[in-house]
Short mmCIF file of C-alpha atoms and ligand atoms in Angstrom, two decimals:
data_model
loop_
_atom_site.label_atom_id
_atom_site.label_comp_id
_atom_site.label_asym_id
_atom_site.label_seq_id
_atom_site.Cartn_x
_atom_site.Cartn_y
_atom_site.Cartn_z
CA MET A 1 45.36 -36.34 18.49
CA THR A 2 43.83 -33.27 20.18
CA ASP A 3 44.08 -29.78 18.70
CA HIS A 4 44.76 -26.82 20.99
CA ARG A 5 44.71 -23.24 19.74
CA LEU A 6 47.37 -21.36 21.66
CA THR A 7 46.61 -18.18 23.56
CA ALA A 8 48.82 -15.14 22.96
CA LEU A 9 50.78 -15.93 26.13
CA GLN A 10 51.20 -19.60 25.24
CA LEU A 11 52.60 -18.49 21.89
CA HIS A 12 55.10 -16.49 23.92
CA ASP A 13 55.92 -19.73 25.77
CA LEU A 14 56.82 -21.33 22.45
CA GLU A 15 58.80 -18.27 21.42
CA LEU A 16 60.83 -18.49 24.65
CA MET A 17 61.32 -22.24 24.22
CA VAL A 18 62.73 -21.64 20.72
CA ALA A 19 65.01 -18.91 22.09
CA GLY A 20 66.23 -21.31 24.80
CA SER A 21 64.90 -19.21 27.68
CA LEU A 22 62.22 -21.70 28.71
CA GLU A 23 62.44 -25.50 29.01
CA PRO A 24 60.89 -27.13 25.90
CA VAL A 25 58.40 -28.97 28.03
CA ALA A 26 54.73 -28.38 28.79
CA THR A 27 54.07 -28.65 32.51
CA LEU A 28 51.10 -29.30 34.76
CA PRO A 29 49.70 -26.21 36.52
CA SER A 30 50.85 -27.62 39.84
CA GLU A 31 54.47 -27.46 38.60
CA PRO A 32 56.31 -24.14 38.54
CA GLY A 33 57.05 -22.42 35.20
CA GLY A 34 56.54 -23.75 31.70
CA MET A 35 53.52 -23.84 29.46
CA ALA A 36 50.39 -25.27 31.09
CA LEU A 37 47.84 -26.66 28.67
CA GLN A 38 44.23 -27.47 29.35
CA VAL A 39 42.60 -29.62 26.68
CA PRO A 40 39.23 -31.38 26.40
CA SER A 41 40.73 -34.86 26.20
CA ALA A 42 44.01 -36.46 27.21
CA ASP A 43 44.17 -39.08 24.44
CA GLY A 44 47.50 -39.06 22.62
CA PRO A 45 49.61 -36.11 21.54
CA VAL A 46 48.32 -32.55 21.42
CA MET A 47 48.75 -30.46 18.27
CA LEU A 48 49.39 -26.79 19.06
CA LEU A 49 47.86 -24.30 16.61
CA ASP A 50 48.85 -20.66 16.24
CA ARG A 51 46.40 -17.74 16.00
CA GLU A 52 45.71 -18.56 12.33
CA SER A 53 45.09 -22.20 13.32
CA THR A 54 48.31 -23.36 11.65
CA PRO A 55 49.83 -26.38 13.45
CA VAL A 56 53.14 -25.13 14.86
CA ALA A 57 54.16 -27.65 17.51
CA ARG A 58 53.28 -30.98 19.12
CA VAL A 59 53.20 -32.08 22.74
CA ASP A 60 53.89 -35.77 23.41
CA VAL A 61 51.87 -36.19 26.56
CA VAL A 62 53.65 -37.95 29.40
CA ALA A 63 51.56 -36.72 32.34
CA THR A 64 47.96 -35.64 32.83
CA GLN A 65 45.87 -34.13 35.58
CA ALA A 66 42.06 -34.17 35.64
CA ASP A 67 40.28 -30.87 36.21
CA ASP A 68 36.45 -30.84 36.13
CA ASP A 69 35.58 -31.89 32.58
CA ALA A 70 38.99 -31.05 31.04
CA TRP A 71 42.55 -32.28 31.37
CA TRP A 72 45.84 -30.64 31.99
CA VAL A 73 48.58 -32.28 29.95
CA ALA A 74 52.36 -32.16 30.15
CA GLY A 75 55.25 -33.43 28.04
CA PRO A 76 58.05 -32.50 25.63
CA VAL A 77 57.20 -29.91 23.01
CA THR A 78 58.47 -30.32 19.43
CA LEU A 79 58.40 -27.36 17.07
CA LEU A 80 57.03 -28.35 13.64
CA ARG A 81 57.64 -25.12 11.74
CA PRO A 82 59.04 -21.67 12.43
CA LEU A 83 56.62 -19.44 14.33
CA ALA A 84 55.05 -16.53 12.47
CA ALA A 85 56.97 -13.32 13.13
CA PHE A 86 56.08 -11.47 16.34
CA ASP A 87 55.80 -7.68 16.49
CA PHE A 88 59.18 -5.98 16.99
CA ALA A 89 60.98 -9.26 16.15
CA ARG A 90 64.33 -7.42 16.10
CA LEU A 91 63.95 -6.57 19.80
CA ARG A 92 62.84 -9.95 21.14
CA PRO A 93 64.76 -12.81 22.77
CA GLY A 94 66.69 -14.78 20.18
CA ALA A 95 67.46 -11.67 18.13
CA SER A 96 70.70 -11.76 20.15
CA GLN A 97 71.91 -8.15 20.28
CA PRO A 98 73.98 -7.67 23.42
CA LEU A 99 72.56 -5.28 26.01
CA SER A 100 74.51 -3.28 28.55
CA GLU A 101 73.38 -3.62 32.13
CA PRO A 102 71.53 -3.23 34.32
CA ALA A 103 68.36 -3.10 32.25
CA THR A 104 65.11 -1.70 33.64
CA MET A 105 61.92 -3.61 33.02
CA LEU A 106 58.70 -1.57 32.82
CA ILE A 107 55.74 -3.25 34.46
CA GLY A 108 52.39 -1.51 33.96
CA ASP A 109 51.27 1.03 31.40
CA THR A 110 52.48 4.13 33.20
CA ALA A 111 55.71 2.88 34.73
CA PRO A 112 58.16 5.81 34.88
CA LEU A 113 61.10 5.71 32.49
CA PRO A 114 64.50 5.84 34.17
CA ARG A 115 66.77 8.81 33.53
CA GLY A 116 69.58 8.70 31.00
CA ASP A 117 69.87 6.11 28.27
CA ALA A 118 69.73 2.91 30.32
CA PRO A 119 68.43 -0.13 28.43
CA LEU A 120 64.72 -0.80 28.87
CA ILE A 121 62.76 -4.01 28.67
CA VAL A 122 59.11 -3.65 27.66
CA VAL A 123 56.72 -6.50 28.41
CA ASP A 124 54.56 -7.85 25.58
CA THR A 125 51.32 -8.80 27.32
CA GLY A 126 49.63 -9.79 24.06
CA ASP A 127 48.13 -6.32 23.49
CA ALA A 128 49.69 -5.18 20.18
CA ARG A 129 48.60 -1.56 20.54
CA ALA A 130 49.93 -1.22 24.08
CA LEU A 131 53.22 -2.81 23.00
CA ALA A 132 53.65 -0.44 20.06
CA ARG A 133 53.01 2.55 22.27
CA ALA A 134 55.36 1.39 24.99
CA VAL A 135 58.20 0.67 22.55
CA THR A 136 57.70 4.00 20.76
CA ARG A 137 57.66 5.89 24.04
CA ALA A 138 60.87 4.23 25.25
CA GLU A 139 62.73 4.53 21.92
CA ARG A 140 61.75 8.19 21.56
CA ALA A 141 63.24 8.80 24.97
CA GLY A 142 66.55 7.44 23.63
CA HIS A 143 66.66 4.11 25.44
CA PRO A 144 67.87 0.89 23.80
CA VAL A 145 64.75 -1.30 24.00
CA ARG A 146 64.08 -5.03 24.16
CA VAL A 147 60.74 -6.76 24.22
CA MET A 148 60.06 -9.50 26.74
CA PRO A 149 57.20 -11.78 25.72
CA GLU A 150 55.08 -12.47 28.78
CA PRO A 151 54.86 -16.25 29.26
CA SER A 152 51.73 -17.93 30.57
CA ALA A 153 53.57 -18.84 33.78
CA ALA A 154 54.02 -15.15 34.65
CA ALA A 155 50.32 -14.46 34.24
CA ARG A 156 49.58 -17.43 36.53
CA ALA A 157 52.05 -16.27 39.16
CA GLY A 158 49.71 -13.61 40.66
CA ASP A 159 51.72 -11.37 42.97
CA GLY A 160 54.90 -13.09 41.82
CA ARG A 161 54.36 -12.00 38.20
CA ALA A 162 56.94 -9.21 38.20
CA ASP A 163 59.60 -11.50 39.67
CA VAL A 164 58.93 -14.25 37.12
CA LEU A 165 59.19 -11.70 34.31
CA ALA A 166 62.40 -10.22 35.70
CA ARG A 167 63.99 -13.64 36.14
CA LEU A 168 63.11 -14.75 32.62
CA ALA A 169 64.18 -11.44 31.08
CA SER A 170 67.50 -11.70 32.84
CA LEU A 171 67.93 -15.15 31.27
CA ALA A 172 66.65 -14.12 27.85
CA PHE A 173 68.81 -11.00 27.50
CA GLY A 174 71.77 -12.00 29.68
CA VAL A 175 71.61 -8.93 31.93
CA SER A 176 70.60 -8.10 35.47
CA VAL A 177 67.13 -6.56 35.57
CA GLU A 178 65.67 -3.83 37.76
CA LEU A 179 61.94 -3.16 37.92
CA SER A 180 59.95 0.02 37.34
CA VAL A 181 56.40 -0.76 38.37
CA SER A 182 53.15 1.16 38.09
CA GLU A 183 49.53 0.24 38.12
CA GLN A 184 47.14 2.81 36.75
CA SER A 185 44.46 3.91 39.18
CA VAL A 186 41.40 6.10 38.98
CA GLY A 187 43.33 9.06 40.40
CA ASP A 188 45.53 9.22 37.30
CA GLY A 189 42.83 11.01 35.27
CA ILE A 190 43.66 14.54 34.14
CA VAL A 191 41.58 17.48 32.92
CA VAL A 192 43.34 20.19 30.95
CA LEU A 193 41.44 23.47 30.60
CA LEU A 194 42.86 25.93 28.10
CA THR A 195 41.41 29.37 28.73
CA GLY A 196 42.00 32.56 26.74
CA LEU A 197 40.47 35.08 24.39
CA SER A 198 38.85 34.15 21.11
CA GLY A 199 41.66 33.67 18.59
CA SER A 200 44.32 33.26 21.27
CA GLY A 201 45.24 29.80 19.97
CA LYS A 202 43.37 27.53 22.40
CA SER A 203 41.97 25.14 19.77
CA THR A 204 45.21 24.99 17.79
CA ILE A 205 47.23 24.14 20.90
CA ALA A 206 44.56 21.75 22.22
CA LYS A 207 44.68 19.77 18.96
CA GLU A 208 48.47 19.63 19.03
CA LEU A 209 48.37 18.51 22.66
CA ALA A 210 45.79 15.78 21.98
CA GLN A 211 47.81 14.49 19.05
CA ARG A 212 50.98 14.30 21.14
CA LEU A 213 49.32 12.64 24.11
CA ARG A 214 47.60 10.05 21.93
CA VAL A 215 51.07 8.79 21.04
CA GLU A 216 52.96 9.45 24.24
CA SER A 217 50.47 8.70 26.98
CA ASP A 218 48.98 5.35 27.83
CA GLN A 219 45.76 7.03 28.93
CA HIS A 220 42.79 7.58 26.65
CA VAL A 221 42.62 11.14 25.37
CA THR A 222 39.34 12.98 24.81
CA LEU A 223 39.35 16.34 23.06
CA LEU A 224 36.18 18.26 23.89
CA ASP A 225 36.12 20.24 20.68
CA GLY A 226 34.78 23.78 21.17
CA ASP A 227 32.48 23.86 18.17
CA GLU A 228 31.09 20.43 18.92
CA VAL A 229 30.43 21.40 22.54
CA ARG A 230 28.52 24.51 21.52
CA ALA A 231 26.60 22.58 18.83
CA VAL A 232 25.69 19.50 20.86
CA LEU A 233 26.36 19.65 24.60
CA SER A 234 25.44 23.33 24.94
CA THR A 235 23.05 23.69 22.07
CA GLY A 236 20.72 26.65 22.60
CA LEU A 237 23.07 28.46 24.95
CA GLY A 238 24.30 31.94 24.05
CA PHE A 239 26.94 34.22 25.55
CA SER A 240 25.15 35.83 28.48
CA HIS A 241 26.84 35.45 31.87
CA ASP A 242 24.50 32.63 32.88
CA ASP A 243 24.76 30.79 29.57
CA ARG A 244 28.55 30.90 29.66
CA MET A 245 28.49 29.61 33.25
CA MET A 246 26.24 26.73 32.19
CA ASN A 247 28.38 25.98 29.11
CA VAL A 248 31.59 25.70 31.11
CA ARG A 249 29.82 23.78 33.90
CA ARG A 250 28.72 21.15 31.37
CA ILE A 251 32.21 20.91 29.90
CA GLY A 252 33.59 20.45 33.42
CA TRP A 253 31.07 17.75 34.18
CA VAL A 254 31.95 15.69 31.09
CA ALA A 255 35.67 16.29 31.52
CA ALA A 256 35.53 15.16 35.16
CA LEU A 257 33.75 12.00 34.07
CA VAL A 258 36.53 11.23 31.61
CA ALA A 259 39.12 11.81 34.36
CA GLU A 260 37.19 9.69 36.82
CA HIS A 261 37.64 6.77 34.44
CA GLY A 262 41.38 7.34 34.20
CA GLY A 263 41.40 9.31 30.94
CA ILE A 264 42.75 12.68 29.87
CA ALA A 265 40.17 15.32 28.88
CA ILE A 266 41.30 18.42 27.00
CA SER A 267 38.88 21.33 26.73
CA ALA A 268 39.36 24.81 25.27
CA PRO A 269 36.47 27.17 25.94
CA ILE A 270 37.15 30.87 26.52
CA ALA A 271 36.05 30.25 30.15
CA PRO A 272 36.33 33.97 30.89
CA TYR A 273 35.22 34.08 34.53
CA GLU A 274 37.25 33.15 37.58
CA ALA A 275 34.21 31.55 39.26
CA MET A 276 33.60 29.05 36.45
CA ARG A 277 37.24 27.97 36.36
CA ALA A 278 37.31 27.58 40.15
CA GLU A 279 34.16 25.48 39.97
CA MET A 280 35.74 23.19 37.38
CA ARG A 281 38.94 22.88 39.39
CA GLU A 282 36.97 21.91 42.48
CA ARG A 283 34.88 19.34 40.62
CA VAL A 284 37.89 17.72 38.94
CA ALA A 285 40.07 17.70 42.07
CA LYS A 286 37.74 15.09 43.58
CA VAL A 287 38.51 12.55 40.85
CA GLY A 288 41.85 13.46 39.29
CA ARG A 289 44.20 16.27 38.42
CA PHE A 290 43.29 19.67 37.01
CA VAL A 291 45.72 21.61 34.84
CA LEU A 292 44.74 25.19 34.05
CA VAL A 293 46.48 26.60 30.97
CA HIS A 294 46.21 30.30 30.27
CA VAL A 295 46.73 30.99 26.58
CA ALA A 296 47.70 34.58 27.27
CA THR A 297 47.84 36.01 23.74
CA PRO A 298 47.08 39.72 24.14
CA LEU A 299 43.84 41.18 22.84
CA GLU A 300 45.63 43.24 20.14
CA VAL A 301 47.18 40.07 18.68
CA CYS A 302 43.89 38.16 18.77
CA GLU A 303 42.13 41.08 17.20
CA ALA A 304 44.76 41.41 14.48
CA ARG A 305 44.31 37.69 13.69
CA ASP A 306 40.50 38.02 13.64
CA ARG A 307 40.13 34.84 11.57
CA LYS A 308 36.36 34.80 11.84
CA GLY A 309 35.86 38.56 11.56
CA LEU A 310 34.15 38.52 14.97
CA TYR A 311 36.28 41.26 16.54
CA ALA A 312 35.42 43.62 13.69
CA LYS A 313 31.75 42.86 14.19
CA ALA A 314 32.05 43.28 17.94
CA ARG A 315 33.79 46.66 17.48
CA ALA A 316 30.99 47.67 15.14
CA GLY A 317 28.48 46.70 17.84
CA LEU A 318 27.05 43.88 15.72
CA ILE A 319 27.91 41.24 18.35
CA LYS A 320 26.96 42.06 21.92
CA GLU A 321 28.80 40.80 24.99
CA PHE A 322 31.95 39.87 23.07
CA THR A 323 34.79 38.71 25.32
CA GLY A 324 37.54 41.29 25.61
CA ILE A 325 35.48 43.99 23.89
CA SER A 326 32.13 44.21 25.60
CA ASP A 327 32.30 41.33 28.09
CA PRO A 328 35.06 40.76 30.63
CA TYR A 329 37.90 38.29 30.46
CA GLU A 330 39.09 37.80 34.03
CA GLN A 331 42.81 37.00 33.85
CA PRO A 332 43.59 33.79 35.75
CA THR A 333 45.86 34.19 38.75
CA ASP A 334 46.13 30.46 39.41
CA ALA A 335 47.23 29.13 36.00
CA ASP A 336 49.46 26.05 36.12
CA VAL A 337 50.93 27.03 32.75
CA VAL A 338 50.97 30.39 30.96
CA ILE A 339 51.43 30.27 27.19
CA THR A 340 52.71 33.43 25.56
CA GLU A 341 52.27 34.13 21.86
CA ASP A 342 55.97 33.75 21.07
CA LEU A 343 55.61 29.98 21.57
CA SER A 344 54.71 27.74 18.66
CA PRO A 345 51.80 25.32 19.21
CA ALA A 346 54.35 22.49 19.53
CA GLN A 347 56.33 24.39 22.19
CA ALA A 348 53.11 25.19 24.00
CA ALA A 349 52.15 21.50 24.00
CA ASP A 350 55.60 20.66 25.43
CA ARG A 351 55.07 23.04 28.34
CA ILE A 352 51.64 21.64 29.08
CA ILE A 353 52.83 18.04 28.96
CA ARG A 354 55.56 18.91 31.47
CA ALA A 355 53.01 20.46 33.78
CA MET A 356 50.82 17.37 33.48
CA ALA A 357 53.51 15.06 34.82
CA PRO A 358 54.90 16.79 37.89
CA ARG A 359 55.59 13.61 39.81
CA HIS A 360 57.91 12.00 37.27
CA ASP A 361 58.48 14.40 34.43
CA LEU A 362 60.40 11.88 32.39
CA GLU A 363 57.30 9.82 31.92
CA TYR A 364 56.48 12.00 28.97
CA GLN A 365 59.73 12.61 27.12
CA ILE A 366 59.86 16.01 25.49
N1 PPS B 401 29.86 37.13 22.42
C1 PPS B 401 30.84 36.24 22.20
N2 PPS B 401 31.91 36.24 23.02
C2 PPS B 401 32.91 35.35 22.81
N3 PPS B 401 32.90 34.42 21.83
C3 PPS B 401 31.84 34.39 20.99
C4 PPS B 401 30.77 35.30 21.16
N4 PPS B 401 29.87 35.03 20.19
C5 PPS B 401 30.34 34.03 19.45
N5 PPS B 401 31.53 33.62 19.93
C6 PPS B 401 32.30 32.48 19.39
O1 PPS B 401 32.11 31.42 20.33
C7 PPS B 401 33.35 30.93 20.77
C8 PPS B 401 33.45 30.94 22.29
O2 PPS B 401 32.65 29.96 22.85
P1 PPS B 401 33.03 29.33 24.24
O3 PPS B 401 32.11 28.21 24.48
O4 PPS B 401 34.47 29.00 24.24
O5 PPS B 401 32.78 30.56 25.24
S1 PPS B 401 32.55 30.55 26.80
O6 PPS B 401 33.61 29.77 27.43
O7 PPS B 401 31.23 30.00 27.08
O8 PPS B 401 32.63 31.97 27.22
C9 PPS B 401 34.43 31.79 20.21
O9 PPS B 401 35.26 30.89 19.52
P2 PPS B 401 36.84 30.86 19.69
O10 PPS B 401 37.31 31.92 18.76
O11 PPS B 401 37.23 29.50 19.24
O12 PPS B 401 37.26 31.11 21.11
C10 PPS B 401 33.77 32.74 19.25
O13 PPS B 401 34.11 32.42 17.95
N1 ADP B 402 51.78 30.54 18.37
C1 ADP B 402 50.52 30.27 18.01
N2 ADP B 402 49.77 29.42 18.74
C2 ADP B 402 48.50 29.15 18.38
N3 ADP B 402 47.89 29.69 17.32
C3 ADP B 402 48.59 30.56 16.55
C4 ADP B 402 49.94 30.87 16.86
N4 ADP B 402 50.38 31.75 15.95
C5 ADP B 402 49.35 31.97 15.11
N5 ADP B 402 48.28 31.23 15.44
C6 ADP B 402 47.01 31.24 14.71
O1 ADP B 402 46.04 31.88 15.51
C7 ADP B 402 44.78 31.29 15.29
C8 ADP B 402 44.24 30.80 16.61
O2 ADP B 402 42.98 30.24 16.42
P1 ADP B 402 42.37 29.18 17.39
O3 ADP B 402 43.35 28.14 17.72
O4 ADP B 402 41.06 28.75 16.78
O5 ADP B 402 42.12 30.08 18.68
P2 ADP B 402 40.97 29.96 19.77
O6 ADP B 402 40.54 28.55 19.84
O7 ADP B 402 41.62 30.47 21.00
O8 ADP B 402 39.87 30.88 19.27
C9 ADP B 402 44.96 30.16 14.31
O9 ADP B 402 44.67 30.60 13.01
C10 ADP B 402 46.45 29.86 14.43
O10 ADP B 402 46.99 29.32 13.24
#
């Protein structure tokens, strides 16, 4: 007897066999479909162990194929005990809720959601976090959702993967299946720059935005916190024209790096000068998208808020070169989004998210 610890996808194979969507037979890799098992020896039956090393099924080997110093084995699979529950069990094959058709299957982390409330099929690739995010995103958008466990055969199918998944999903859920495909590329990175006076609400909105995107987007989100930037990245810099230019240049450099690697960077410096914002836009445009958000709370409102007492000090001449009082704030004329003070931070985040997804604005449901 040989033990074989199943991979996440091979566990899906068993799940589909139990649900009746896959033949209950292990196959050789040269045969289409089924579970292909490579084991160190081909003597006798193979015991299949789950992720906790519990024996869950047995393969009675009827065919073998040598491969370097291992063997591929094939034969009927017998389930020995119920499989441990999979994530979102209620949505998986075998849970037998009828689905209206046609259903759309999302392939890839950023596949656009269809309009309306058409049923969606999310693929479980074995990444629990990605699955949770995809299901949450689709359910929040009001779609009935089912989860299709990716079988090992789909992963082996190369370019044919999407077709294998669609065919099996159609079988598993009894509906015709359309595909919505996306593959994330480097150019998907985004930099959001929130600019505005001190106290305008940049940090509050930036935090709200980061929180929302961490749930709704499949991209990694980096919040370049203002205080942290000044304390670490720009330590030693003050508020002279040149120091501010350098501060925002550094923020732009880090943010562009995040975008270059496919992430979302959110930054919220005052960024008072047109030239520094243009420089950041130009730098980011080479690697991803740049979204300029003007938090346009008027000076009187910011000054009335004066949370840190800085405006009072600036008025009293105790702080020199204070933006809006004794240093200029050059109003942006090229903002992608303008946030007025009548919007709540949540409404402001909504607007920004819409502006971030111009190509398929239903990708982020608001
Ligand atoms: N002279 C002067 N002018 C403007 N702001 C001042 C100044 N001195 C200190 N502070 C505090 O520093 C925060 C602004 O830093 P930033 O890095 O965002 O500014 S800049 O983009 O480099 O212009 C800003 O914080 P926020 O209120 O969060 O905007 C101020 O609290
Ligand atoms: N609609 C609003 N949007 C954002 N902040 C608001 C709003 N209304 C009131 N505030 C308050 O204004 C202050 C803005 O501070 P902050 O977000 O730190 O601004 P900034 O980062 O631009 O200096 C916070 O105390 C926040 O609670």
